[in-house]
Amino acid sequence: MSGKRSYDDPCGVARALDLIGERWALLVVRELVFGPKRFTDLHHGLPTASQNVLSHRLRELLTAGIVRRTSPGSFEYELTERGRGLEPVLIHLARWGSGLPMPAKLVELSIDALMFALKTTFDPAADPELRVRVDLRFGSDRFHAEVADGCLYLARGDGLRPAAVITTEPPTLRSVIFGSRDPADARASGELVVEGDVVAADRFVGVFRPGHWIGKPAAAMPK
């Protein structure tokens, strides 16, 4: 990637960081894990990144073969096969980072960051027999989730014959899954609406580990 500084180190870690070590690069990858996004949607998910910086980072990722346009001249981007290979790296990095103090100035998780939090905190042992399909709807943003054989599958868009459709806002879902808020309370307030099998929806939100301090200030973390 011409013009970029290099570690000039043959180690695989250094060579990887030559491509994805710049600020925002891995967060762009995170925002694309669940499917393609237009530039405006990427910027919405990364609001503290300037448009110029985001454009520059996308150009670097395109050159590196990590991201591609969905069609020639399009402003919609998706991960290449090489880019998708970074997902397990991001999952391990997120789990490692979950025990670190929160920044002093907290902002709400982007929708894709929240979905990624589901991937990193999924606990198949919490309900080993669970097999369920659930759609998650946040306004115009939709995801389908499937739990089967001890694995969680998540992707952008509507799913096929979900047992339940959960319609809510990201802060509400975060409070139910990671803040120990009773789903029944969120339903009673109208902040969380379930169409279909309510029991299946409750079992779904119960298969994630809430003990990762997501959204909690640093002062609340154990020493």
CSV table of C-alpha atoms in Angstrom, one decimal:
chain,number,residue,atom,x,y,z
A,1,MET,CA,0.0,0.0,0.0
A,2,SER,CA,2.0,2.9,-1.3
A,3,GLY,CA,2.5,5.9,1.0
A,4,LYS,CA,1.9,4.0,4.2
A,5,ARG,CA,4.5,3.5,6.8
A,6,SER,CA,5.6,-0.1,7.3
A,7,TYR,CA,7.1,-1.9,10.3
A,8,ASP,CA,9.6,-3.6,7.9
A,9,ASP,CA,9.3,-6.7,10.1
A,10,PRO,CA,8.8,-10.1,8.5
A,11,CYS,CA,6.7,-11.3,11.5
A,12,GLY,CA,3.1,-12.2,10.5
A,13,VAL,CA,1.8,-9.8,13.2
A,14,ALA,CA,3.8,-6.9,11.8
A,15,ARG,CA,2.7,-7.7,8.3
A,16,ALA,CA,-0.9,-7.8,9.3
A,17,LEU,CA,-0.6,-4.5,11.1
A,18,ASP,CA,0.9,-3.0,8.0
A,19,LEU,CA,-2.6,-3.5,6.5
A,20,ILE,CA,-5.1,-3.2,9.3
A,21,GLY,CA,-3.2,-1.4,12.1
A,22,GLU,CA,-4.3,2.1,11.2
A,23,ARG,CA,-7.0,3.8,13.3
A,24,TRP,CA,-10.6,2.8,12.4
A,25,ALA,CA,-9.5,0.0,10.0
A,26,LEU,CA,-10.7,-2.8,12.2
A,27,LEU,CA,-13.8,-1.0,13.2
A,28,VAL,CA,-14.7,-0.6,9.5
A,29,VAL,CA,-14.3,-4.4,9.2
A,30,ARG,CA,-16.5,-4.8,12.3
A,31,GLU,CA,-19.2,-2.7,10.7
A,32,LEU,CA,-19.2,-5.0,7.6
A,33,VAL,CA,-19.1,-8.4,9.3
A,34,PHE,CA,-22.9,-8.9,9.0
A,35,GLY,CA,-23.2,-7.8,5.4
A,36,PRO,CA,-22.7,-4.9,2.9
A,37,LYS,CA,-23.2,-1.2,3.9
A,38,ARG,CA,-23.2,2.1,2.1
A,39,PHE,CA,-20.7,4.7,3.0
A,40,THR,CA,-23.4,6.8,4.7
A,41,ASP,CA,-24.4,3.8,6.9
A,42,LEU,CA,-20.7,3.1,7.7
A,43,HIS,CA,-20.3,6.7,8.9
A,44,HIS,CA,-23.5,6.4,10.9
A,45,GLY,CA,-22.0,3.4,12.7
A,46,LEU,CA,-18.7,5.2,13.2
A,47,PRO,CA,-19.9,8.8,13.9
A,48,THR,CA,-16.7,10.0,15.6
A,49,ALA,CA,-14.7,9.2,12.5
A,50,SER,CA,-14.6,12.1,10.1
A,51,GLN,CA,-15.8,11.4,6.5
A,52,ASN,CA,-12.3,12.2,5.2
A,53,VAL,CA,-10.6,9.7,7.5
A,54,LEU,CA,-13.3,7.0,6.8
A,55,SER,CA,-12.9,7.5,3.0
A,56,HIS,CA,-9.1,7.2,3.3
A,57,ARG,CA,-9.4,4.1,5.4
A,58,LEU,CA,-11.8,2.5,2.9
A,59,ARG,CA,-9.4,3.2,0.1
A,60,GLU,CA,-6.6,1.5,2.0
A,61,LEU,CA,-8.8,-1.5,2.7
A,62,LEU,CA,-9.9,-1.7,-0.9
A,63,THR,CA,-6.3,-1.6,-2.1
A,64,ALA,CA,-5.4,-4.4,0.5
A,65,GLY,CA,-8.1,-6.6,-0.9
A,66,ILE,CA,-9.9,-6.7,2.5
A,67,VAL,CA,-13.0,-4.7,1.3
A,68,ARG,CA,-14.6,-4.4,-2.1
A,69,ARG,CA,-17.4,-2.5,-3.7
A,70,THR,CA,-20.5,-4.5,-4.3
A,71,SER,CA,-20.5,-3.3,-7.9
A,72,PRO,CA,-18.3,-1.1,-10.0
A,73,GLY,CA,-18.7,2.5,-9.0
A,74,SER,CA,-20.9,1.7,-6.1
A,75,PHE,CA,-20.6,3.3,-2.7
A,76,GLU,CA,-21.7,0.1,-1.0
A,77,TYR,CA,-19.0,-2.0,0.5
A,78,GLU,CA,-18.6,-5.6,1.6
A,79,LEU,CA,-15.8,-7.8,3.0
A,80,THR,CA,-13.9,-10.0,0.6
A,81,GLU,CA,-13.1,-13.6,1.6
A,82,ARG,CA,-9.8,-12.3,3.0
A,83,GLY,CA,-11.6,-9.6,5.0
A,84,ARG,CA,-14.1,-12.2,6.4
A,85,GLY,CA,-11.1,-14.1,7.7
A,86,LEU,CA,-10.7,-11.2,10.2
A,87,GLU,CA,-13.9,-12.1,12.0
A,88,PRO,CA,-12.5,-14.6,14.5
A,89,VAL,CA,-9.6,-12.2,15.1
A,90,LEU,CA,-12.1,-9.5,16.0
A,91,ILE,CA,-14.1,-11.9,18.2
A,92,HIS,CA,-11.0,-12.8,20.3
A,93,LEU,CA,-9.9,-9.1,20.4
A,94,ALA,CA,-13.3,-8.1,21.6
A,95,ARG,CA,-13.3,-10.7,24.4
A,96,TRP,CA,-9.8,-9.7,25.4
A,97,GLY,CA,-10.9,-6.0,25.5
A,98,SER,CA,-14.2,-6.6,27.3
A,99,GLY,CA,-12.4,-6.6,30.7
A,100,LEU,CA,-10.7,-3.2,30.1
A,101,PRO,CA,-12.0,0.0,31.6
A,102,MET,CA,-14.7,1.9,29.6
A,103,PRO,CA,-13.8,5.2,28.1
A,104,ALA,CA,-14.7,8.3,30.2
A,105,LYS,CA,-17.0,9.5,27.5
A,106,LEU,CA,-19.5,6.7,26.6
A,107,VAL,CA,-21.5,6.6,23.5
A,108,GLU,CA,-24.2,4.1,22.6
A,109,LEU,CA,-23.0,1.0,20.8
A,110,SER,CA,-23.7,1.1,17.0
A,111,ILE,CA,-26.2,-1.5,15.9
A,112,ASP,CA,-23.4,-3.6,14.3
A,113,ALA,CA,-21.3,-3.3,17.4
A,114,LEU,CA,-24.2,-4.5,19.5
A,115,MET,CA,-24.6,-7.5,17.1
A,116,PHE,CA,-20.9,-8.2,17.4
A,117,ALA,CA,-21.3,-8.1,21.2
A,118,LEU,CA,-23.9,-10.9,20.8
A,119,LYS,CA,-21.3,-12.9,18.9
A,120,THR,CA,-18.6,-12.4,21.5
A,121,THR,CA,-20.8,-13.2,24.5
A,122,PHE,CA,-22.9,-16.1,23.2
A,123,ASP,CA,-22.8,-18.9,25.7
A,124,PRO,CA,-24.2,-22.2,24.3
A,125,ALA,CA,-24.0,-23.8,27.8
A,126,ALA,CA,-26.7,-21.4,29.0
A,127,ASP,CA,-29.3,-23.3,27.0
A,128,PRO,CA,-27.7,-26.4,25.3
A,129,GLU,CA,-30.9,-27.6,23.7
A,130,LEU,CA,-32.0,-24.3,22.2
A,131,ARG,CA,-32.6,-24.3,18.5
A,132,VAL,CA,-34.4,-21.1,17.4
A,133,ARG,CA,-34.6,-18.5,14.6
A,134,VAL,CA,-35.2,-14.9,15.7
A,135,ASP,CA,-35.4,-11.7,13.7
A,136,LEU,CA,-34.2,-8.5,15.3
A,137,ARG,CA,-35.6,-5.2,14.0
A,138,PHE,CA,-34.3,-1.8,14.8
A,139,GLY,CA,-36.2,0.6,12.6
A,140,SER,CA,-34.9,0.0,9.1
A,141,ASP,CA,-32.0,-2.1,10.3
A,142,ARG,CA,-32.9,-5.8,10.4
A,143,PHE,CA,-30.9,-8.9,11.4
A,144,HIS,CA,-31.7,-12.6,11.5
A,145,ALA,CA,-30.2,-14.8,14.2
A,146,GLU,CA,-30.2,-18.6,14.5
A,147,VAL,CA,-29.0,-20.7,17.4
A,148,ALA,CA,-28.4,-24.3,16.5
A,149,ASP,CA,-25.9,-27.0,17.5
A,150,GLY,CA,-24.3,-24.7,20.0
A,151,CYS,CA,-23.5,-22.0,17.5
A,152,LEU,CA,-24.9,-18.5,16.9
A,153,TYR,CA,-25.4,-17.3,13.3
A,154,LEU,CA,-26.1,-13.7,12.7
A,155,ALA,CA,-26.5,-11.8,9.4
A,156,ARG,CA,-28.1,-8.6,8.1
A,157,GLY,CA,-31.7,-8.9,6.7
A,158,ASP,CA,-34.8,-10.8,7.4
A,159,GLY,CA,-34.6,-14.5,8.1
A,160,LEU,CA,-36.7,-17.5,7.0
A,161,ARG,CA,-39.6,-18.4,9.1
A,162,PRO,CA,-38.4,-17.0,12.5
A,163,ALA,CA,-40.0,-18.3,15.6
A,164,ALA,CA,-40.1,-14.7,16.9
A,165,VAL,CA,-39.6,-11.2,15.7
A,166,ILE,CA,-38.2,-8.7,18.3
A,167,THR,CA,-38.7,-5.1,17.5
A,168,THR,CA,-36.9,-2.6,19.7
A,169,GLU,CA,-34.1,0.0,19.9
A,170,PRO,CA,-30.4,-1.0,20.5
A,171,PRO,CA,-30.2,0.6,24.1
A,172,THR,CA,-33.3,-1.5,25.1
A,173,LEU,CA,-31.9,-4.8,23.8
A,174,ARG,CA,-28.6,-4.0,25.4
A,175,SER,CA,-30.3,-3.3,28.7
A,176,VAL,CA,-32.2,-6.6,28.5
A,177,ILE,CA,-29.2,-8.8,27.5
A,178,PHE,CA,-26.3,-7.1,29.3
A,179,GLY,CA,-28.0,-5.0,31.9
A,180,SER,CA,-30.1,-7.7,33.5
A,181,ARG,CA,-33.4,-5.9,32.7
A,182,ASP,CA,-36.4,-8.3,32.7
A,183,PRO,CA,-37.6,-8.8,29.2
A,184,ALA,CA,-41.2,-8.8,30.5
A,185,ASP,CA,-40.6,-5.3,31.9
A,186,ALA,CA,-39.4,-4.1,28.5
A,187,ARG,CA,-42.4,-5.6,26.8
A,188,ALA,CA,-44.8,-4.1,29.4
A,189,SER,CA,-43.4,-0.7,28.7
A,190,GLY,CA,-43.7,-1.1,25.0
A,191,GLU,CA,-40.0,-0.6,24.4
A,192,LEU,CA,-39.6,-4.2,23.2
A,193,VAL,CA,-42.3,-5.9,21.0
A,194,VAL,CA,-42.3,-9.6,20.3
A,195,GLU,CA,-44.3,-11.1,17.5
A,196,GLY,CA,-44.6,-14.8,17.6
A,197,ASP,CA,-43.2,-17.1,20.3
A,198,VAL,CA,-42.5,-15.0,23.4
A,199,VAL,CA,-40.9,-18.0,25.2
A,200,ALA,CA,-38.5,-18.5,22.3
A,201,ALA,CA,-37.6,-14.8,22.3
A,202,ASP,CA,-36.9,-15.0,26.1
A,203,ARG,CA,-34.7,-18.1,25.7
A,204,PHE,CA,-32.8,-16.4,22.9
A,205,VAL,CA,-31.9,-13.3,25.0
A,206,GLY,CA,-30.9,-15.6,27.8
A,207,VAL,CA,-28.0,-17.3,26.0
A,208,PHE,CA,-25.5,-14.4,26.3
A,209,ARG,CA,-23.1,-13.7,29.2
A,210,PRO,CA,-24.0,-10.4,30.7
A,211,GLY,CA,-20.8,-10.2,32.8
A,212,HIS,CA,-18.7,-8.2,30.3
A,213,TRP,CA,-19.5,-4.7,31.6
A,214,ILE,CA,-20.8,-3.6,28.3
A,215,GLY,CA,-22.0,0.0,28.7
A,216,LYS,CA,-20.9,0.3,32.3
A,217,PRO,CA,-18.5,3.0,33.4
A,218,ALA,CA,-15.0,2.2,34.4
A,219,ALA,CA,-15.7,3.0,38.1
A,220,ALA,CA,-18.1,0.0,38.2
A,221,MET,CA,-15.5,-2.5,37.2
A,222,PRO,CA,-13.9,-4.8,39.8
A,223,LYS,CA,-10.4,-4.1,40.8
